[in-house]
Short mmCIF file of C-alpha atoms and ligand atoms in Angstrom, two decimals:
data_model
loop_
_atom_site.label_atom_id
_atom_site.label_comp_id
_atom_site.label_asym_id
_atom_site.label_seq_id
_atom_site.Cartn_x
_atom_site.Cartn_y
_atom_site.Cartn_z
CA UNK Q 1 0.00 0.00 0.00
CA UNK Q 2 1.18 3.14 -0.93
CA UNK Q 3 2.11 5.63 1.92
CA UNK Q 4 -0.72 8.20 1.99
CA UNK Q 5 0.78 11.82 3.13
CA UNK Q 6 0.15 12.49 6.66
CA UNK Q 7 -2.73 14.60 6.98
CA UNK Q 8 -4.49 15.85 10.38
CA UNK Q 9 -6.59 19.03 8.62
CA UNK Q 10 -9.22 17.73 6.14
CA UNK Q 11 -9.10 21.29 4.40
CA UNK Q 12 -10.32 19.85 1.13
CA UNK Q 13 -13.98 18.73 2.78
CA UNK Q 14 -16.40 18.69 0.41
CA UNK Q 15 -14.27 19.93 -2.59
CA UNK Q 16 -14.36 17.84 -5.81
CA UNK Q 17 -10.96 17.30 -7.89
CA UNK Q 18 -10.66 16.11 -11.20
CA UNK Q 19 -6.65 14.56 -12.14
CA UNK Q 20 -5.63 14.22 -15.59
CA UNK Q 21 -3.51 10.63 -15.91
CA UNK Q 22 -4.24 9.72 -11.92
CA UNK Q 23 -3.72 5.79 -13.26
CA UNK Q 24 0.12 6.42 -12.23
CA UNK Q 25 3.33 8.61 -11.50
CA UNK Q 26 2.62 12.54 -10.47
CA UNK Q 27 -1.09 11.80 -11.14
CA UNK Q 28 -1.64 9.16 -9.16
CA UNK Q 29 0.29 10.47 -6.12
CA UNK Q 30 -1.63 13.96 -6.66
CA UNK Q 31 -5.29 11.99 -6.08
CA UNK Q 32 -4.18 10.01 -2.88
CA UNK Q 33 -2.66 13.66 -1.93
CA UNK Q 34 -5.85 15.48 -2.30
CA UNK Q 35 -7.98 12.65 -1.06
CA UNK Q 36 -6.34 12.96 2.31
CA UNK Q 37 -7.06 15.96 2.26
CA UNK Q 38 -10.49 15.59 2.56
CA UNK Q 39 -11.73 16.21 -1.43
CA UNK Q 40 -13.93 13.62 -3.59
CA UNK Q 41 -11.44 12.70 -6.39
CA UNK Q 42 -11.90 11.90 -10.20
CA UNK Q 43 -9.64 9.56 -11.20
CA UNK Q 44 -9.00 10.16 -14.87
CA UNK Q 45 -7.14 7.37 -17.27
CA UNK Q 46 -6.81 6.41 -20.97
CA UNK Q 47 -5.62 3.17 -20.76
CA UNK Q 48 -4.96 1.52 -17.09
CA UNK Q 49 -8.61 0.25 -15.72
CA UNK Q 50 -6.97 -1.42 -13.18
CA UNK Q 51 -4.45 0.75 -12.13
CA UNK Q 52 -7.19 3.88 -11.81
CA UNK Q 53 -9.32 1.08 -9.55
CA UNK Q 54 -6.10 0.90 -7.22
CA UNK Q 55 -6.25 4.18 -6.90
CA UNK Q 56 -9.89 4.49 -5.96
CA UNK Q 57 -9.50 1.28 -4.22
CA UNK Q 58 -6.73 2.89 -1.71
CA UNK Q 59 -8.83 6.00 -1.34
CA UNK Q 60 -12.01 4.34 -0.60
CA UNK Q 61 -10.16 2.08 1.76
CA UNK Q 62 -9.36 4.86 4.30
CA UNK Q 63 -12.68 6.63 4.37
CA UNK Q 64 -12.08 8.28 1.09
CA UNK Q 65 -14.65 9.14 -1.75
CA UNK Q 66 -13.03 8.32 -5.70
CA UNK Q 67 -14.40 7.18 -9.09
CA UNK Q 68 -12.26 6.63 -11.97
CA UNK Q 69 -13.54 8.11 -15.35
CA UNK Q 70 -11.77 6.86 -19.04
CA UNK Q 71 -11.09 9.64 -21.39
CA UNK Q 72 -8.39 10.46 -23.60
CA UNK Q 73 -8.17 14.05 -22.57
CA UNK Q 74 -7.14 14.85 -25.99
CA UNK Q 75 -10.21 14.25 -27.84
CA UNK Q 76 -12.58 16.59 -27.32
CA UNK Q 77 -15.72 14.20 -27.16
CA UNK Q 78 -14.22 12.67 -24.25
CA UNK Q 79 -13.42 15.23 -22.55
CA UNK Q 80 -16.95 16.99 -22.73
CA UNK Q 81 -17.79 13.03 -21.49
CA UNK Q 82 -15.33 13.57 -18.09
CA UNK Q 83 -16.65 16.62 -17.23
CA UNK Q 84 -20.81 16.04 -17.73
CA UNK Q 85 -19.74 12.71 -15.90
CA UNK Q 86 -18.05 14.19 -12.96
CA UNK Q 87 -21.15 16.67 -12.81
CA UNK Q 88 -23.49 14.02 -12.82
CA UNK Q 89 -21.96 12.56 -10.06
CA UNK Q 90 -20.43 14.81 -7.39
CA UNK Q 91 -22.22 17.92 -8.84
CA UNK Q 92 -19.39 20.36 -8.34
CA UNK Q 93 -15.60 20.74 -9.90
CA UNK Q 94 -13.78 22.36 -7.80
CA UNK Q 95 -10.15 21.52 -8.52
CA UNK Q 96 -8.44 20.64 -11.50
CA UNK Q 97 -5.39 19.38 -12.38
CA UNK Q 98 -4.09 19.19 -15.83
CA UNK Q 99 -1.46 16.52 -15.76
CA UNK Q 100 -2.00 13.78 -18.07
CA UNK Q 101 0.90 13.75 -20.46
CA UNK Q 102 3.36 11.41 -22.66
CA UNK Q 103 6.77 12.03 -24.21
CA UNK Q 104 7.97 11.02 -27.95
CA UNK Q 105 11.32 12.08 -27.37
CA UNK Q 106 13.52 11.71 -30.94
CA UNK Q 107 16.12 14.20 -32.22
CA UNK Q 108 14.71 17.14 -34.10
CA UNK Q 109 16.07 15.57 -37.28
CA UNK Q 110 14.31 12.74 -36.59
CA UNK Q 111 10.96 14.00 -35.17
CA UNK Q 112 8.27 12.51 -37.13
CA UNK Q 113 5.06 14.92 -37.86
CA UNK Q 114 2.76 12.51 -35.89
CA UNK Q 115 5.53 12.34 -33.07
CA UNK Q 116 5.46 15.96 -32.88
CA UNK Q 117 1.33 16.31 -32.91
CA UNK Q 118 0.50 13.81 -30.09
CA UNK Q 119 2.92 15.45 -27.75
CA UNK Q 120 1.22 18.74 -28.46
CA UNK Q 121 -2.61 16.92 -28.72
CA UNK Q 122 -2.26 15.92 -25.50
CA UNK Q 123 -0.12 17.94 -23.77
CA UNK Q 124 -0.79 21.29 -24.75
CA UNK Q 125 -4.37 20.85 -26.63
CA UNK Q 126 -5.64 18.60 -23.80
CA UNK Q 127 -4.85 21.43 -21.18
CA UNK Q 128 -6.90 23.53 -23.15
CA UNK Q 129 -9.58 21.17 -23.73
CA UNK Q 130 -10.04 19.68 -19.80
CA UNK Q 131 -10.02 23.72 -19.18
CA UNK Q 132 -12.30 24.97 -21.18
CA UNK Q 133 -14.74 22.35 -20.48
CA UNK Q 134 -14.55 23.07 -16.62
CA UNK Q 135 -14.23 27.06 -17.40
CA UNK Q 136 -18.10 27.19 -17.95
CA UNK Q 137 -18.59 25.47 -13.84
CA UNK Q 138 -16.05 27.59 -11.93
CA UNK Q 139 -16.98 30.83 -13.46
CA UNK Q 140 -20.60 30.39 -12.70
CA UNK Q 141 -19.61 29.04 -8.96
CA UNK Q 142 -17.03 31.98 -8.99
CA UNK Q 143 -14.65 29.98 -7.14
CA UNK Q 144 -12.28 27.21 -8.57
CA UNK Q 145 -8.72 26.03 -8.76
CA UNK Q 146 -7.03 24.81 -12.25
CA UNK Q 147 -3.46 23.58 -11.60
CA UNK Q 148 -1.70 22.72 -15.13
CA UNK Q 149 1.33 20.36 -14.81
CA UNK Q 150 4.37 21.48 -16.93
CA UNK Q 151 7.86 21.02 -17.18
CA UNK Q 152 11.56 22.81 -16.51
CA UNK Q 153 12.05 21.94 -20.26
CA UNK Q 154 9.20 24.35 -21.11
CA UNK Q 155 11.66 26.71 -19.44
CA UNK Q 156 15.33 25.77 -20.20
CA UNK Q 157 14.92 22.98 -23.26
CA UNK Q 158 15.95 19.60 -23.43
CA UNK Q 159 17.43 18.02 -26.66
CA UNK Q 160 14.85 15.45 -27.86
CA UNK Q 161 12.57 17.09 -26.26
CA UNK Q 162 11.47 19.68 -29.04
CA UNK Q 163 7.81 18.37 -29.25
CA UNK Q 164 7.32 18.24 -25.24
CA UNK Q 165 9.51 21.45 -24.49
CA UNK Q 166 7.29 23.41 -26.76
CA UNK Q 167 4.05 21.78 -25.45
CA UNK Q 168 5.04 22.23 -21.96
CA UNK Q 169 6.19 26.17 -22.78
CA UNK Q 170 2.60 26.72 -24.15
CA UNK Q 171 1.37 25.16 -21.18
CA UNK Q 172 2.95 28.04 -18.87
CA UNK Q 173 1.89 30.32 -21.53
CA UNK Q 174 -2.13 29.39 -21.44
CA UNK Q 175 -1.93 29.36 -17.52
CA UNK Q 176 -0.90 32.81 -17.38
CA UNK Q 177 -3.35 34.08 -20.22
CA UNK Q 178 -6.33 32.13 -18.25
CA UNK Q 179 -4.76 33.01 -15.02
CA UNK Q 180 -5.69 36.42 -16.39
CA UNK Q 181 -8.92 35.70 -17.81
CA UNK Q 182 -10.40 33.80 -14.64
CA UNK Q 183 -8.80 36.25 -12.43
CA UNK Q 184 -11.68 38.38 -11.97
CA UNK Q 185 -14.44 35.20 -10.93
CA UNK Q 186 -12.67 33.99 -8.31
CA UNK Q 187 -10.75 30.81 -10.67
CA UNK Q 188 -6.87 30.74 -10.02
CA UNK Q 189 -4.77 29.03 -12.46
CA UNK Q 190 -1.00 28.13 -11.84
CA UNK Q 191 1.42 25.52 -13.36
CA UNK Q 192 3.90 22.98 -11.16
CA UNK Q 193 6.65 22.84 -13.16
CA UNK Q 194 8.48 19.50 -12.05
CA UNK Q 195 12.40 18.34 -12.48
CA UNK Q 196 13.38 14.77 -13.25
CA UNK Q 197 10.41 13.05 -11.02
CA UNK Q 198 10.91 8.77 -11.23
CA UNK Q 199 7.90 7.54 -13.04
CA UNK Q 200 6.89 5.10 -15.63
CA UNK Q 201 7.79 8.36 -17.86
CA UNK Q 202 11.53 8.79 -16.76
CA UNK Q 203 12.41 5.41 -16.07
CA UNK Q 204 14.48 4.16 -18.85
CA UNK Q 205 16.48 7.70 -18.43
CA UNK Q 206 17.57 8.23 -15.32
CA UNK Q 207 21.75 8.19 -15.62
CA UNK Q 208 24.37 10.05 -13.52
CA UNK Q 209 24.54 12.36 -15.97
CA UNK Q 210 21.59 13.63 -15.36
CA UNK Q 211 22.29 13.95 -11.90
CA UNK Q 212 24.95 16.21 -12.19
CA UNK Q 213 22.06 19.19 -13.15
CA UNK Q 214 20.15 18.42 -9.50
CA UNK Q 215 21.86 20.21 -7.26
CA UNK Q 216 20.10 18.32 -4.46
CA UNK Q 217 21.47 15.23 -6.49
CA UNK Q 218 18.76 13.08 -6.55
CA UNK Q 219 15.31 12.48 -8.55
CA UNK Q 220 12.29 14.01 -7.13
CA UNK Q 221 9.63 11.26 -5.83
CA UNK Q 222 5.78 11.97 -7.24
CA UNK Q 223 4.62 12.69 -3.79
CA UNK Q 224 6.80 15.79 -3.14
CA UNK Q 225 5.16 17.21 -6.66
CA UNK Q 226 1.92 16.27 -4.98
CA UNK Q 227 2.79 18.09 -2.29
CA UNK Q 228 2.96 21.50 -4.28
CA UNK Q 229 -0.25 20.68 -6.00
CA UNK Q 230 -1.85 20.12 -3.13
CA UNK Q 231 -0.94 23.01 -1.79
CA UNK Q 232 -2.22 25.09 -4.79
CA UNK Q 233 -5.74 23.84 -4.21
CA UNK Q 234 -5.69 24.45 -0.51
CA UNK Q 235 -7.79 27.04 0.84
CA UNK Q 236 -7.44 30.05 2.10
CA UNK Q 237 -3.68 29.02 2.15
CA UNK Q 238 -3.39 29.13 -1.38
CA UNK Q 239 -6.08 31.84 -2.58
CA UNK Q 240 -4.12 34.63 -3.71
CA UNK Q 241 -1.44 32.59 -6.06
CA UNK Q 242 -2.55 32.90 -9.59
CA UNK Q 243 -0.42 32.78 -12.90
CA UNK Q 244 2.55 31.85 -11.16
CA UNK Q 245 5.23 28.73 -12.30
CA UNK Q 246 6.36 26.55 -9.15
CA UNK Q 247 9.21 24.51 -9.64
CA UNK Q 248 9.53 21.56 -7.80
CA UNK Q 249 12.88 20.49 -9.14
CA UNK Q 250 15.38 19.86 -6.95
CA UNK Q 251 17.32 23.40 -8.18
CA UNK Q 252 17.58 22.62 -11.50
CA UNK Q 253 16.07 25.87 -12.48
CA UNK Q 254 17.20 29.01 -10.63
CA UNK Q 255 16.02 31.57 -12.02
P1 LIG D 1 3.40 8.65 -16.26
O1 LIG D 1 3.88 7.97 -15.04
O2 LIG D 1 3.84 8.16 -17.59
O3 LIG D 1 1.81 8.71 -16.20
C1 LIG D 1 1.11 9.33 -17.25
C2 LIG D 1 -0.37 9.38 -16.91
O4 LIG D 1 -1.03 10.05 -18.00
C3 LIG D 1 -0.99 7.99 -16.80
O5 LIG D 1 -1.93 8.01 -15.74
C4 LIG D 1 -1.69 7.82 -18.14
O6 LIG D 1 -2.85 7.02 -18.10
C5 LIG D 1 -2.12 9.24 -18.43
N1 LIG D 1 -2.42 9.44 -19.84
C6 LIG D 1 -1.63 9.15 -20.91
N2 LIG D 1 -2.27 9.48 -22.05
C7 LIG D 1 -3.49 9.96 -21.69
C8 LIG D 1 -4.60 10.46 -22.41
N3 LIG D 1 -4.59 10.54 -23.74
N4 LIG D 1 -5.69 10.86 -21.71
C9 LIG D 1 -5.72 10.78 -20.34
N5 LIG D 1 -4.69 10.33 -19.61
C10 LIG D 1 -3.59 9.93 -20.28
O7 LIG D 1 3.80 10.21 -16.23
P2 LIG D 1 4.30 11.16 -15.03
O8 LIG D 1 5.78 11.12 -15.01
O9 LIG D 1 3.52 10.90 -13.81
O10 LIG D 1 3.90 12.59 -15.66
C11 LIG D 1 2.74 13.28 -15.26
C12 LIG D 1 2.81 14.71 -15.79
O11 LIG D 1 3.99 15.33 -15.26
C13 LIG D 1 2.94 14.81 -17.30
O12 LIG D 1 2.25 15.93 -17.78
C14 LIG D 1 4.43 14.98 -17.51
O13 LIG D 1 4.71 15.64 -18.72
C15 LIG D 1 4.76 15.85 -16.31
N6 LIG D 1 6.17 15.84 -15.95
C16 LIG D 1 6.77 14.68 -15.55
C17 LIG D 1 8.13 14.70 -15.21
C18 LIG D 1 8.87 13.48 -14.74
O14 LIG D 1 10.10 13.60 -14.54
N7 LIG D 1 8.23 12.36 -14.54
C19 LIG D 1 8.84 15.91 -15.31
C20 LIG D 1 8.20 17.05 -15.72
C21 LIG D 1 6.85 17.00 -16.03
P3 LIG D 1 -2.81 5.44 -18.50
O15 LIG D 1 -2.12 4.78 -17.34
O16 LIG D 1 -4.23 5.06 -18.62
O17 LIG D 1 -2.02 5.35 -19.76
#
């Protein structure tokens, strides 16, 4: 059983949080996360049934409240689907958070077209999809939290990484336009901008190499992203945050 974070306030009572990709990795950690909290969770996959049960299995287990909805958050038929589902159910969305993603990493030079378009379909277009759908809620509850999951390559580049870099840079981008936007109904919007994090995603990368650009020297664990995230949907602690970039990166960005 994974280790849920310790929690004594339940300051996410009666909140409802949708999570992108909360089969495994960042996403997974981030729905036990805001379960302890206290929040009803939506536990978002494309593919792994019976990893998304797990999760809804452990949160139901300790008191918790969890579905798990199948979309592919980059079509936008299914993601109209998530969000009329998640009404239907828990009749509120009150957090969001935009993190389902995949990489396709290849050399420019050897980027294929369709290599380059799923990267951005679901990592940039699928932010603006799951967003937009749950825009048209929060602004009419005037209160909501969208939390957008992006990347330190958005910010500093990564060689095979043109597709993702550039998805995850428009990613920071949107936040800060909606950020904007919402601003005014009571909806913030901010981005978690993680390091190397060991998932399913960085597995077959993680070298000493890589190491050497961490000054705490070590790969960040999916619960201490969590952690941020969680934080960004807590209330009032995190109310008056909105367009801003967190890194949770171990220093590999210092601005
Ligand atoms: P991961 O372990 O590979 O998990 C990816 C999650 O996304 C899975 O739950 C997967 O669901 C879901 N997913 C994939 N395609 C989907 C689709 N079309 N629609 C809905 N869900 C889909 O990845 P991770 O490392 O946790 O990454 C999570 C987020 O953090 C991503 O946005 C990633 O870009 C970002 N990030 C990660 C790192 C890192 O070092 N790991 C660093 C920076 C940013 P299934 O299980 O059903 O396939």
């Amino acid at each position: 059983m994974i280790e849920l974070l310790p929690e004594t306030v339940q300051y996410l009572q009666n909140r409802v949080s949708l999570v992108t990709g909360a089969s495994r990795g960042i996403g997974r950690a981030t729905a036990l996360a805001l379960a302890a909290a206290g929040s009803k969770v939506v536990v978002n996959y494309a593919n792994s049934s019976t990893a998304a049960e797990e999760v809804v299995q452990e949160i139901t287990a300790v008191g918790g409240e969890a579905i798990a909805l199948r979309a592919n958050v980059s079509q936008p038929g299914e993601v109209d689907n998530l969000i009329s589902e998640t009404l239907q159910k828990f009749g509120r969305i009150d957090v969001v958070i935009n993190n389902a993603g995949i990489t396709k990493d290849t050399l420019l030079l050897r980027m294929k077209p369709q290599d380059w378009q799923a990267v951005i379909d679901l990592n940039l277009t699928g932010v603006f999809l799951v967003t937009k759908a749950v825009s048209k809620p929060m602004l009419k509850q005037r209160s909501g939290r969208i939390i957008n999951i992006a990347s330190v390559t958005g910010q500093m580049g990564n060689p095979g990484q043109a597709n993702y870099s550039a998805a995850k840079a428009g990613v920071i981008g949107f936040t800060k336009t909606v950020a904007k936007e919402m601003a005014s109904r009571g909806v913030t919007v901010n981005a978690v901008a993680p390091g190397f994090i060991a998932t399913d995603m960085t597995k077959d990368l993680e070298s000493s190499e890589i190491l050497k650009f961490i000054p705490l020297n070590r790969y960040g664990k999916p619960e201490e992203v969590a952690g941020t995230i969680r934080f960004l949907a807590a209330d009032p602690a995190a109310a008056y945050i909105t367009g801003q970039v967190f890194n949770v990166d171990g220093g590999m960005v210092m601005a």
